[in-house]
mmCIF file of C-alpha atoms in Angstrom:
data_model
loop_
_atom_site.group_PDB
_atom_site.id
_atom_site.type_symbol
_atom_site.label_atom_id
_atom_site.label_comp_id
_atom_site.label_asym_id
_atom_site.label_seq_id
_atom_site.Cartn_x
_atom_site.Cartn_y
_atom_site.Cartn_z
ATOM 1 C CA GLU A 1 -34.737 18.413 -40.640
ATOM 2 C CA PRO A 2 -31.343 17.145 -39.432
ATOM 3 C CA PHE A 3 -31.137 16.384 -35.722
ATOM 4 C CA ASP A 4 -28.820 14.689 -33.255
ATOM 5 C CA GLY A 5 -31.024 13.488 -30.409
ATOM 6 C CA MET A 6 -34.727 14.238 -29.988
ATOM 7 C CA ILE A 7 -37.403 14.063 -27.303
ATOM 8 C CA ILE A 8 -41.040 13.991 -28.380
ATOM 9 C CA PHE A 9 -43.594 14.729 -25.658
ATOM 10 C CA ALA A 10 -46.993 13.046 -25.770
ATOM 11 C CA ARG A 11 -49.772 13.392 -23.224
ATOM 12 C CA THR A 12 -50.538 9.732 -22.518
ATOM 13 C CA LYS A 13 -48.798 6.377 -22.207
ATOM 14 C CA LEU A 14 -50.763 5.054 -25.179
ATOM 15 C CA GLY A 15 -49.774 8.112 -27.190
ATOM 16 C CA THR A 16 -46.066 7.530 -26.575
ATOM 17 C CA GLU A 17 -46.286 3.871 -27.562
ATOM 18 C CA GLU A 18 -48.285 4.477 -30.735
ATOM 19 C CA LEU A 19 -46.017 7.286 -31.886
ATOM 20 C CA ALA A 20 -42.827 5.332 -31.158
ATOM 21 C CA THR A 21 -44.176 2.362 -33.122
ATOM 22 C CA LYS A 22 -44.938 4.553 -36.142
ATOM 23 C CA LEU A 23 -41.470 6.101 -36.029
ATOM 24 C CA GLN A 24 -39.837 2.683 -35.783
ATOM 25 C CA ALA A 25 -41.805 1.543 -38.840
ATOM 26 C CA ARG A 26 -40.284 4.448 -40.755
ATOM 27 C CA GLY A 27 -36.765 3.495 -39.845
ATOM 28 C CA PHE A 28 -36.139 5.777 -36.861
ATOM 29 C CA ALA A 29 -34.377 4.515 -33.737
ATOM 30 C CA ALA A 30 -37.216 5.501 -31.401
ATOM 31 C CA VAL A 31 -38.299 4.195 -27.988
ATOM 32 C CA ALA A 32 -41.214 5.150 -25.732
ATOM 33 C CA ILE A 33 -40.845 5.763 -21.997
ATOM 34 C CA ASN A 34 -43.700 6.437 -19.614
ATOM 35 C CA GLY A 35 -44.625 6.156 -15.970
ATOM 36 C CA ASP A 36 -45.241 2.402 -16.184
ATOM 37 C CA MET A 37 -41.643 1.636 -17.141
ATOM 38 C CA ALA A 38 -39.452 0.085 -14.447
ATOM 39 C CA GLN A 39 -36.651 2.309 -13.187
ATOM 40 C CA GLN A 40 -33.946 -0.055 -14.412
ATOM 41 C CA ALA A 41 -35.419 -0.173 -17.916
ATOM 42 C CA ARG A 42 -35.784 3.613 -17.899
ATOM 43 C CA GLU A 43 -32.131 4.125 -16.976
ATOM 44 C CA ARG A 44 -31.028 1.669 -19.662
ATOM 45 C CA THR A 45 -33.100 3.497 -22.279
ATOM 46 C CA ILE A 46 -31.688 6.893 -21.324
ATOM 47 C CA GLU A 47 -28.150 5.499 -21.495
ATOM 48 C CA GLN A 48 -28.879 4.249 -25.017
ATOM 49 C CA LEU A 49 -30.060 7.735 -25.925
ATOM 50 C CA LYS A 50 -26.837 9.217 -24.569
ATOM 51 C CA ASN A 51 -24.544 6.877 -26.509
ATOM 52 C CA GLY A 52 -26.455 7.147 -29.783
ATOM 53 C CA LYS A 53 -28.081 3.717 -29.920
ATOM 54 C CA ILE A 54 -31.419 5.527 -29.693
ATOM 55 C CA ASP A 55 -32.064 8.829 -31.477
ATOM 56 C CA ILE A 56 -35.660 9.592 -30.499
ATOM 57 C CA LEU A 57 -37.289 9.292 -27.094
ATOM 58 C CA VAL A 58 -41.093 9.555 -26.978
ATOM 59 C CA ALA A 59 -42.001 10.453 -23.408
ATOM 60 C CA THR A 60 -44.684 11.688 -21.058
ATOM 61 C CA ASP A 61 -43.916 14.616 -18.756
ATOM 62 C CA VAL A 62 -43.691 12.322 -15.729
ATOM 63 C CA ALA A 63 -41.267 9.907 -17.389
ATOM 64 C CA ALA A 64 -38.978 12.730 -18.546
ATOM 65 C CA ARG A 65 -38.433 14.213 -15.085
ATOM 66 C CA GLY A 66 -34.752 14.574 -14.277
ATOM 67 C CA LEU A 67 -33.712 13.623 -17.791
ATOM 68 C CA ASP A 68 -30.444 15.332 -18.791
ATOM 69 C CA VAL A 69 -28.888 14.347 -22.129
ATOM 70 C CA GLU A 70 -26.479 16.745 -23.818
ATOM 71 C CA ARG A 71 -27.033 15.501 -27.376
ATOM 72 C CA ILE A 72 -30.700 16.516 -27.450
ATOM 73 C CA SER A 73 -30.966 18.981 -30.339
ATOM 74 C CA HIS A 74 -34.760 18.997 -30.710
ATOM 75 C CA VAL A 75 -37.762 18.907 -28.403
ATOM 76 C CA ILE A 76 -41.079 18.240 -30.126
ATOM 77 C CA ASN A 77 -44.302 19.045 -28.287
ATOM 78 C CA TYR A 78 -46.487 16.563 -30.162
ATOM 79 C CA ASP A 79 -49.248 17.205 -27.616
ATOM 80 C CA VAL A 80 -49.432 20.750 -26.300
ATOM 81 C CA PRO A 81 -48.724 20.900 -22.542
ATOM 82 C CA SER A 82 -51.637 21.776 -20.284
ATOM 83 C CA ASP A 83 -49.780 24.618 -18.551
ATOM 84 C CA PRO A 84 -46.884 26.992 -19.363
ATOM 85 C CA GLU A 85 -44.693 25.565 -16.585
ATOM 86 C CA SER A 86 -44.694 22.132 -18.220
ATOM 87 C CA TYR A 87 -43.774 23.748 -21.526
ATOM 88 C CA THR A 88 -40.802 25.502 -19.921
ATOM 89 C CA HIS A 89 -39.595 22.235 -18.404
ATOM 90 C CA ARG A 90 -39.956 20.456 -21.728
ATOM 91 C CA ILE A 91 -37.992 22.887 -23.865
ATOM 92 C CA GLY A 92 -35.302 23.078 -21.190
ATOM 93 C CA ARG A 93 -34.241 19.577 -22.264
ATOM 94 C CA THR A 94 -32.585 20.939 -25.405
ATOM 95 C CA GLY A 95 -29.678 23.320 -25.903
ATOM 96 C CA ARG A 96 -27.665 21.860 -23.016
ATOM 97 C CA ALA A 97 -23.957 22.559 -22.386
ATOM 98 C CA GLY A 98 -23.930 25.656 -24.563
ATOM 99 C CA ARG A 99 -25.325 23.880 -27.604
ATOM 100 C CA SER A 100 -28.039 25.261 -29.831
ATOM 101 C CA GLY A 101 -31.421 23.591 -29.776
ATOM 102 C CA ASP A 102 -34.868 23.819 -31.324
ATOM 103 C CA ALA A 103 -38.284 23.398 -29.738
ATOM 104 C CA ILE A 104 -41.255 22.724 -32.012
ATOM 105 C CA LEU A 105 -44.883 22.843 -30.905
ATOM 106 C CA PHE A 106 -47.772 21.169 -32.714
ATOM 107 C CA ILE A 107 -50.936 23.178 -32.110
ATOM 108 C CA THR A 108 -54.516 22.834 -33.323
ATOM 109 C CA PRO A 109 -56.866 25.798 -33.735
ATOM 110 C CA ARG A 110 -58.830 24.807 -30.628
ATOM 111 C CA GLU A 111 -55.605 24.978 -28.557
ATOM 112 C CA ARG A 112 -54.703 28.559 -29.441
ATOM 113 C CA GLY A 113 -55.673 29.692 -25.954
ATOM 114 C CA LEU A 114 -52.957 27.453 -24.514
ATOM 115 C CA LEU A 115 -50.494 28.864 -27.038
ATOM 116 C CA LYS A 116 -51.259 32.415 -25.933
ATOM 117 C CA ALA A 117 -50.795 31.416 -22.288
ATOM 118 C CA ILE A 118 -47.395 29.928 -23.157
ATOM 119 C CA GLU A 119 -46.363 33.098 -24.980
ATOM 120 C CA ARG A 120 -47.395 35.251 -22.024
ATOM 121 C CA ALA A 121 -45.529 33.046 -19.544
ATOM 122 C CA THR A 122 -42.328 32.861 -21.601
ATOM 123 C CA ARG A 123 -42.633 36.477 -22.796
ATOM 124 C CA GLN A 124 -41.682 35.287 -26.239
ATOM 125 C CA PRO A 125 -43.804 34.780 -29.342
ATOM 126 C CA VAL A 126 -43.893 31.295 -30.842
ATOM 127 C CA ALA A 127 -43.173 31.826 -34.525
ATOM 128 C CA PRO A 128 -45.311 29.734 -36.910
ATOM 129 C CA LEU A 129 -43.534 27.293 -39.221
ATOM 130 C CA GLN A 130 -44.565 26.597 -42.789
ATOM 131 C CA LEU A 131 -45.118 22.888 -43.352
ATOM 132 C CA PRO A 132 -42.556 21.521 -45.837
ATOM 133 C CA THR A 133 -43.790 20.496 -49.255
ATOM 134 C CA VAL A 134 -43.511 16.926 -50.493
ATOM 135 C CA LYS A 135 -40.708 18.032 -52.820
ATOM 136 C CA ALA A 136 -38.749 19.626 -49.972
ATOM 137 C CA VAL A 137 -39.028 16.468 -47.859
ATOM 138 C CA ASN A 138 -37.980 14.252 -50.759
ATOM 139 C CA ASP A 139 -35.000 16.482 -51.583
ATOM 140 C CA VAL A 140 -33.745 16.070 -48.011
ATOM 141 C CA ARG A 141 -34.261 12.309 -48.104
ATOM 142 C CA ILE A 142 -32.382 11.974 -51.384
ATOM 143 C CA ALA A 143 -29.466 14.033 -50.082
ATOM 144 C CA LYS A 144 -29.334 11.937 -46.910
ATOM 145 C CA PHE A 145 -29.463 8.712 -48.929
ATOM 146 C CA LYS A 146 -26.509 9.830 -51.052
ATOM 147 C CA ASP A 147 -24.569 10.859 -47.941
ATOM 148 C CA GLN A 148 -25.097 7.399 -46.456
ATOM 149 C CA ILE A 149 -23.684 5.784 -49.591
ATOM 150 C CA THR A 150 -20.644 8.066 -49.425
ATOM 151 C CA GLU A 151 -20.061 7.233 -45.753
ATOM 152 C CA ILE A 152 -20.240 3.468 -46.366
ATOM 153 C CA LEU A 153 -17.840 3.694 -49.324
ATOM 154 C CA ALA A 154 -15.404 5.730 -47.236
ATOM 155 C CA ALA A 155 -15.564 3.243 -44.358
ATOM 156 C CA GLY A 156 -14.376 0.404 -46.625
ATOM 157 C CA GLY A 157 -14.659 -3.306 -45.828
ATOM 158 C CA LEU A 158 -16.744 -3.997 -48.944
ATOM 159 C CA GLU A 159 -14.537 -6.672 -50.543
ATOM 160 C CA GLN A 160 -16.758 -9.604 -49.557
ATOM 161 C CA TYR A 161 -19.903 -7.886 -50.815
ATOM 162 C CA ARG A 162 -18.205 -6.737 -54.015
ATOM 163 C CA SER A 163 -17.246 -10.293 -54.973
ATOM 164 C CA LEU A 164 -20.797 -11.492 -54.315
ATOM 165 C CA ILE A 165 -22.270 -8.718 -56.484
ATOM 166 C CA GLU A 166 -19.844 -9.464 -59.317
ATOM 167 C CA GLU A 167 -20.749 -13.147 -59.115
ATOM 168 C CA TYR A 168 -24.486 -12.405 -59.174
ATOM 169 C CA GLU A 169 -24.027 -10.010 -62.087
ATOM 170 C CA ARG A 170 -22.294 -12.720 -64.178
ATOM 171 C CA GLU A 171 -24.758 -15.460 -63.255
ATOM 172 C CA GLN A 172 -27.953 -13.487 -63.767
ATOM 173 C CA ASN A 173 -26.756 -11.055 -66.439
ATOM 174 C CA VAL A 174 -28.249 -8.181 -64.472
ATOM 175 C CA PRO A 175 -26.719 -4.683 -64.632
ATOM 176 C CA ALA A 176 -24.889 -3.635 -61.458
ATOM 177 C CA VAL A 177 -27.100 -0.540 -61.110
ATOM 178 C CA ASP A 178 -30.219 -2.738 -60.911
ATOM 179 C CA ILE A 179 -28.570 -4.903 -58.266
ATOM 180 C CA ALA A 180 -27.674 -1.784 -56.259
ATOM 181 C CA ALA A 181 -31.271 -0.526 -56.518
ATOM 182 C CA ALA A 182 -32.607 -3.887 -55.320
ATOM 183 C CA LEU A 183 -30.236 -3.850 -52.342
ATOM 184 C CA ALA A 184 -31.278 -0.298 -51.450
ATOM 185 C CA LYS A 185 -34.931 -1.339 -51.439
ATOM 186 C CA LEU A 186 -34.060 -4.435 -49.426
ATOM 187 C CA GLY A 187 -32.375 -2.251 -46.830
ATOM 188 C CA ARG A 188 -35.447 -0.025 -46.389
ATOM 189 C CA GLY A 189 -37.950 -2.865 -46.174
ATOM 190 C CA ASP A 190 -41.543 -1.741 -46.681
ATOM 191 C CA VAL A 191 -40.747 1.919 -46.000
ATOM 192 C CA PRO A 192 -40.507 3.902 -49.270
ATOM 193 C CA LEU A 193 -37.640 6.340 -49.665
ATOM 194 C CA LEU A 194 -39.765 9.122 -51.149
ATOM 195 C CA LEU A 195 -43.160 10.495 -50.238
ATOM 196 C CA GLU A 196 -45.893 10.397 -52.835
ATOM 197 C CA LYS A 197 -47.528 13.629 -53.834
ATOM 198 C CA PRO A 198 -51.132 13.746 -52.578
ATOM 199 C CA ASP A 199 -53.942 13.915 -55.100
ATOM 200 C CA ARG A 200 -54.836 17.382 -53.852
ATOM 201 C CA GLU A 201 -52.435 19.524 -51.885
ATOM 202 C CA ALA A 202 -53.703 22.051 -49.381
ATOM 203 C CA LYS A 203 -53.720 25.647 -50.525
ATOM 204 C CA PRO A 204 -50.551 27.369 -49.271
ATOM 205 C CA GLU A 205 -52.440 30.238 -47.692
ATOM 206 C CA PHE A 206 -54.270 27.814 -45.401
ATOM 207 C CA ALA A 207 -51.193 25.934 -44.165
ATOM 208 C CA PRO A 208 -50.280 28.336 -41.305
ATOM 209 C CA ARG A 209 -53.910 28.365 -40.164
ATOM 210 C CA GLU A 210 -53.996 24.554 -39.817
ATOM 211 C CA GLN A 211 -57.303 24.357 -41.600
ATOM 212 C CA GLY A 212 -56.726 20.623 -41.965
ATOM 213 C CA ALA A 213 -58.079 20.177 -38.445
ATOM 214 C CA TRP A 214 -61.542 20.840 -39.874
ATOM 215 C CA GLU A 215 -60.854 19.326 -43.304
ATOM 216 C CA ASP A 216 -60.532 15.929 -41.613
ATOM 217 C CA ARG A 217 -64.254 16.042 -40.956
ATOM 218 C CA PRO A 218 -66.643 14.666 -43.573
ATOM 219 C CA ALA A 219 -68.471 17.481 -45.300
ATOM 220 C CA ARG A 220 -72.144 17.939 -44.532
ATOM 221 C CA PRO A 221 -74.642 16.866 -47.192
ATOM 222 C CA PRO A 222 -75.474 19.778 -49.540
ATOM 223 C CA ARG A 223 -78.624 21.717 -48.804
ATOM 224 C CA ASP A 224 -81.223 22.759 -51.317
ATOM 225 C CA THR A 225 -81.020 26.293 -50.049
ATOM 226 C CA ARG A 226 -78.324 28.706 -51.161
ATOM 227 C CA ASP A 227 -74.989 29.068 -49.414
ATOM 228 C CA ILE A 228 -75.301 30.698 -46.011
ATOM 229 C CA ARG A 229 -73.192 33.604 -47.221
ATOM 230 C CA GLU A 230 -75.911 34.375 -49.753
ATOM 231 C CA GLN A 231 -78.839 34.079 -47.360
ATOM 232 C CA ARG A 232 -80.935 37.158 -46.954
ATOM 233 C CA GLU A 233 -81.638 38.499 -43.525
ATOM 234 C CA PRO A 234 -84.941 37.308 -42.146
ATOM 235 C CA ALA A 235 -87.435 39.937 -41.161
ATOM 236 C CA PHE A 236 -87.612 41.045 -37.546
ATOM 237 C CA LYS A 237 -89.184 38.246 -35.561
ATOM 238 C CA LYS A 238 -91.140 38.593 -32.342
ATOM 239 C CA GLU A 239 -91.212 34.843 -31.740
ATOM 240 C CA ARG A 240 -88.539 32.306 -32.474
ATOM 241 C CA VAL A 241 -89.383 29.261 -34.568
ATOM 242 C CA VAL A 242 -87.395 26.333 -33.166
ATOM 243 C CA ARG A 243 -86.076 23.948 -35.826
ATOM 244 C CA GLU A 244 -84.124 20.739 -35.407
ATOM 245 C CA PRO A 245 -80.553 21.045 -36.731
ATOM 246 C CA GLU A 246 -79.264 18.670 -39.378
ATOM 247 C CA PRO A 247 -77.629 15.401 -38.213
ATOM 248 C CA GLY A 248 -74.176 16.028 -36.777
ATOM 249 C CA MET A 249 -74.987 19.657 -36.032
ATOM 250 C CA GLN A 250 -76.030 21.564 -32.916
ATOM 251 C CA THR A 251 -77.671 24.962 -32.546
ATOM 252 C CA PHE A 252 -75.713 27.682 -30.744
ATOM 253 C CA ARG A 253 -76.982 31.026 -29.508
ATOM 254 C CA ILE A 254 -74.988 34.254 -29.849
ATOM 255 C CA GLU A 255 -75.924 37.582 -28.294
ATOM 256 C CA VAL A 256 -75.974 39.795 -31.381
ATOM 257 C CA GLY A 257 -78.986 40.528 -33.562
ATOM 258 C CA HIS A 258 -80.806 42.882 -35.912
ATOM 259 C CA GLN A 259 -80.724 45.813 -33.512
ATOM 260 C CA HIS A 260 -76.920 45.670 -33.643
ATOM 261 C CA GLY A 261 -76.844 45.675 -37.448
ATOM 262 C CA VAL A 262 -75.340 42.201 -37.791
ATOM 263 C CA LYS A 263 -75.506 40.288 -41.062
ATOM 264 C CA PRO A 264 -74.957 36.563 -41.737
ATOM 265 C CA GLY A 265 -71.625 37.309 -43.388
ATOM 266 C CA ASN A 266 -70.366 39.007 -40.205
ATOM 267 C CA ILE A 267 -71.117 35.899 -38.153
ATOM 268 C CA VAL A 268 -69.639 33.492 -40.706
ATOM 269 C CA GLY A 269 -66.493 35.591 -41.075
ATOM 270 C CA ALA A 270 -65.900 35.891 -37.339
ATOM 271 C CA ILE A 271 -66.304 32.168 -36.632
ATOM 272 C CA ALA A 272 -64.283 31.163 -39.692
ATOM 273 C CA ASN A 273 -61.456 33.450 -38.586
ATOM 274 C CA GLU A 274 -61.453 32.683 -34.864
ATOM 275 C CA ALA A 275 -62.110 28.923 -35.080
ATOM 276 C CA ASN A 276 -60.323 28.277 -38.386
ATOM 277 C CA MET A 277 -63.546 26.627 -39.520
ATOM 278 C CA PRO A 278 -64.457 26.684 -43.232
ATOM 279 C CA ALA A 279 -67.922 28.047 -43.941
ATOM 280 C CA LYS A 280 -69.065 24.707 -45.367
ATOM 281 C CA TYR A 281 -69.121 23.302 -41.817
ATOM 282 C CA MET A 282 -71.577 25.966 -40.649
ATOM 283 C CA GLY A 283 -75.303 25.493 -40.967
ATOM 284 C CA ARG A 284 -78.462 27.590 -40.739
ATOM 285 C CA ILE A 285 -78.208 31.104 -39.333
ATOM 286 C CA GLU A 286 -81.294 32.789 -37.867
ATOM 287 C CA ILE A 287 -81.057 36.453 -36.870
ATOM 288 C CA TYR A 288 -83.563 37.825 -34.353
ATOM 289 C CA ASP A 289 -84.004 41.207 -32.724
ATOM 290 C CA ASP A 290 -81.295 40.983 -30.043
ATOM 291 C CA PHE A 291 -79.727 37.550 -30.597
ATOM 292 C CA SER A 292 -79.011 35.009 -33.330
ATOM 293 C CA THR A 293 -78.623 31.253 -33.682
ATOM 294 C CA ILE A 294 -76.219 29.270 -35.825
ATOM 295 C CA ASP A 295 -75.846 25.536 -36.409
ATOM 296 C CA LEU A 296 -72.286 24.256 -35.890
ATOM 297 C CA PRO A 297 -70.705 20.767 -35.595
ATOM 298 C CA ASP A 298 -72.067 19.010 -32.509
ATOM 299 C CA ASP A 299 -68.617 17.763 -31.474
ATOM 300 C CA MET A 300 -67.136 21.235 -31.224
ATOM 301 C CA PRO A 301 -65.029 21.213 -28.011
ATOM 302 C CA GLN A 302 -66.078 23.344 -25.059
ATOM 303 C CA ASP A 303 -62.778 25.236 -24.953
ATOM 304 C CA LEU A 304 -63.415 26.453 -28.499
ATOM 305 C CA VAL A 305 -66.947 27.500 -27.531
ATOM 306 C CA ASP A 306 -65.467 29.373 -24.559
ATOM 307 C CA HIS A 307 -63.078 31.165 -26.891
ATOM 308 C CA LEU A 308 -65.891 32.166 -29.250
ATOM 309 C CA LYS A 309 -67.763 33.663 -26.286
ATOM 310 C CA THR A 310 -65.115 36.390 -26.155
ATOM 311 C CA VAL A 311 -65.292 37.273 -29.853
ATOM 312 C CA TRP A 312 -66.869 40.598 -30.861
ATOM 313 C CA VAL A 313 -69.195 41.035 -33.844
ATOM 314 C CA ALA A 314 -71.014 44.249 -34.751
ATOM 315 C CA GLY A 315 -69.853 45.812 -31.486
ATOM 316 C CA GLN A 316 -71.228 42.975 -29.368
ATOM 317 C CA GLN A 317 -69.511 40.121 -27.565
ATOM 318 C CA LEU A 318 -70.950 36.835 -28.841
ATOM 319 C CA ASN A 319 -71.266 35.119 -25.417
ATOM 320 C CA MET A 320 -71.873 31.901 -27.359
ATOM 321 C CA THR A 321 -73.812 29.127 -25.608
ATOM 322 C CA ARG A 322 -75.194 25.798 -26.729
ATOM 323 C CA ASP A 323 -78.870 26.375 -27.387
ATOM 324 C CA GLY A 324 -80.840 25.789 -24.197
ATOM 325 C CA GLU A 325 -78.017 26.594 -21.793
ATOM 326 C CA ALA A 326 -78.933 30.247 -21.767
ATOM 327 C CA LEU A 327 -82.457 29.333 -20.655
ATOM 328 C CA ALA A 328 -81.222 27.131 -17.821
ATOM 329 C CA ALA A 329 -79.250 29.872 -16.101
ATOM 330 C CA PRO A 330 -80.148 33.514 -15.418
ATOM 331 C CA SER A 331 -78.984 35.768 -18.212
ATOM 332 C CA PRO A 332 -76.395 38.372 -17.210
ATOM 333 C CA LYS A 333 -78.575 40.939 -18.939
ATOM 334 C CA LYS A 334 -81.376 40.389 -16.407
ATOM 335 C CA LYS A 335 -79.257 40.877 -13.332
ATOM 336 C CA GLY A 336 -81.017 43.254 -10.991
ATOM 337 C CA PHE A 337 -84.366 42.932 -12.781
ATOM 338 C CA THR A 338 -86.141 40.119 -10.962
ATOM 339 C CA LYS A 339 -89.721 41.317 -11.147
ATOM 340 C CA PRO A 340 -91.837 38.354 -12.301
ATOM 341 C CA GLY A 341 -93.187 38.722 -15.799
ATOM 342 C CA ALA A 342 -91.117 41.772 -16.558
ATOM 343 C CA ASP A 343 -90.710 42.269 -20.256
ATOM 344 C CA ARG A 344 -87.168 41.448 -21.327
ATOM 345 C CA ARG A 345 -86.732 44.513 -23.455
ATOM 346 C CA MET A 346 -88.070 46.755 -20.718
ATOM 347 C CA ALA A 347 -85.658 45.118 -18.270
ATOM 348 C CA GLU A 348 -82.808 45.933 -20.564
ATOM 349 C CA LYS A 349 -83.948 49.443 -21.243
ATOM 350 C CA GLY A 350 -81.258 51.893 -20.324
ATOM 351 C CA VAL A 351 -78.614 49.187 -20.020
ATOM 352 C CA LYS A 352 -75.869 50.063 -22.438
ATOM 353 C CA LYS A 353 -73.700 47.166 -23.537
ATOM 354 C CA PRO A 354 -69.949 47.749 -23.689
ATOM 355 C CA HIS A 355 -68.482 48.347 -27.113
ATOM 356 C CA ARG A 356 -65.007 47.301 -28.079
ATOM 357 C CA LYS A 357 -62.723 50.265 -28.492
ATOM 358 C CA GLY A 358 -60.942 50.754 -31.780
#
C-alpha cells in the first residue's frame, strides 16, 4: 500500500528494534525510537522523518509522546494498545493538517476483548481488512519498480553510466537487457523483488478470522479414537474418572452437562467460533450430569479463558476454569448453602440458572 510517512507502534523496546531491523533488511528507510534514546538523538530522528530521509518510525508509546509530523499518512498498531486512550493517541498522529490518513490495527483472536473496548471507546467499528494475496503484493511491487525506472530516466544524468554499459556490452558480448537485470538485482541486494507463493495458501474464508494464530502451533499427535466431533455421549456418570491429559494439553471444566442437553459438537463449535481454534487442537471431552471437561492447549492465555467463561452453550454460561481451580474456591452455585455434607444437587435444588434471551 502506498504511503508517505508511517509510524508503527510496538509494545517494547526490543520489539521496536527487531521490527525496524527487519524493515531495513527489506529496503525500507526505518528507524526505531524508544524510551532509552537520548533526547538529542530522538530530535534528530524526528527531523529526518519530517524531511523524508526516514519513511518509517517504529516507536513505543512513551517515545512517541509529543510527536507531530504532518507527512504521516499511516499509523500501524503492530501491537494492540492496552487501553483505548492509548489507541486514540496513536491514531491521532495521522491525518494532520487536513490530510487524509489511515490507521491499521493488527489483532489476534485472544485480543478481541481489547478490540471491543476500543470500538466502544471510539464509538466506531474497526472494519476488518482482507490480507492481500501474493499476486496482489507482487503486482504492486512490479508497478513501483517500473515507476522508479521511469523517474530515474526522467531525471537524466545517465551519460556516464550509459558509456560504461555500452563498453561492457561490447567487451563481454552480453545483451543490454541482461546487464540491466543484473544491475537491478545488484541494487536490491539479497532482498528479492517478488514474493514466492507459499506451498499451501490459507483458505480465503479463514483469513478474516486470523486462524493462523492457532495454525502456528504444531498439531497434536493423532489419537486412535475417532474425531471428537464423532464421539458419542458418555452415559450419565455419578463419579468422575480423572484422566491425565495428553502432553501439551490441560483439562478445563465448563458448567454445562447432560441435564442441559449439551452434546460434544455444541462445545467444539462454541470454542472454535469464540477462540478461533480449529477442532484439531481440542482433546478429550467428557460430559457429566451438570458439568463437562475438555482438554485444550496448556499455553492458552488467561484472557482467552476469561472470555470463554462468558460464552453460552445449551442455555448455560460456560464459566470455564482450569481443572482444579473450581475445587480451590467456593462455587457460586453453593452460595448460601454452607451446611457441611450437604448434597450438591440438593443444595442447587430450586436454584434456576439464568438463560440467555433470544
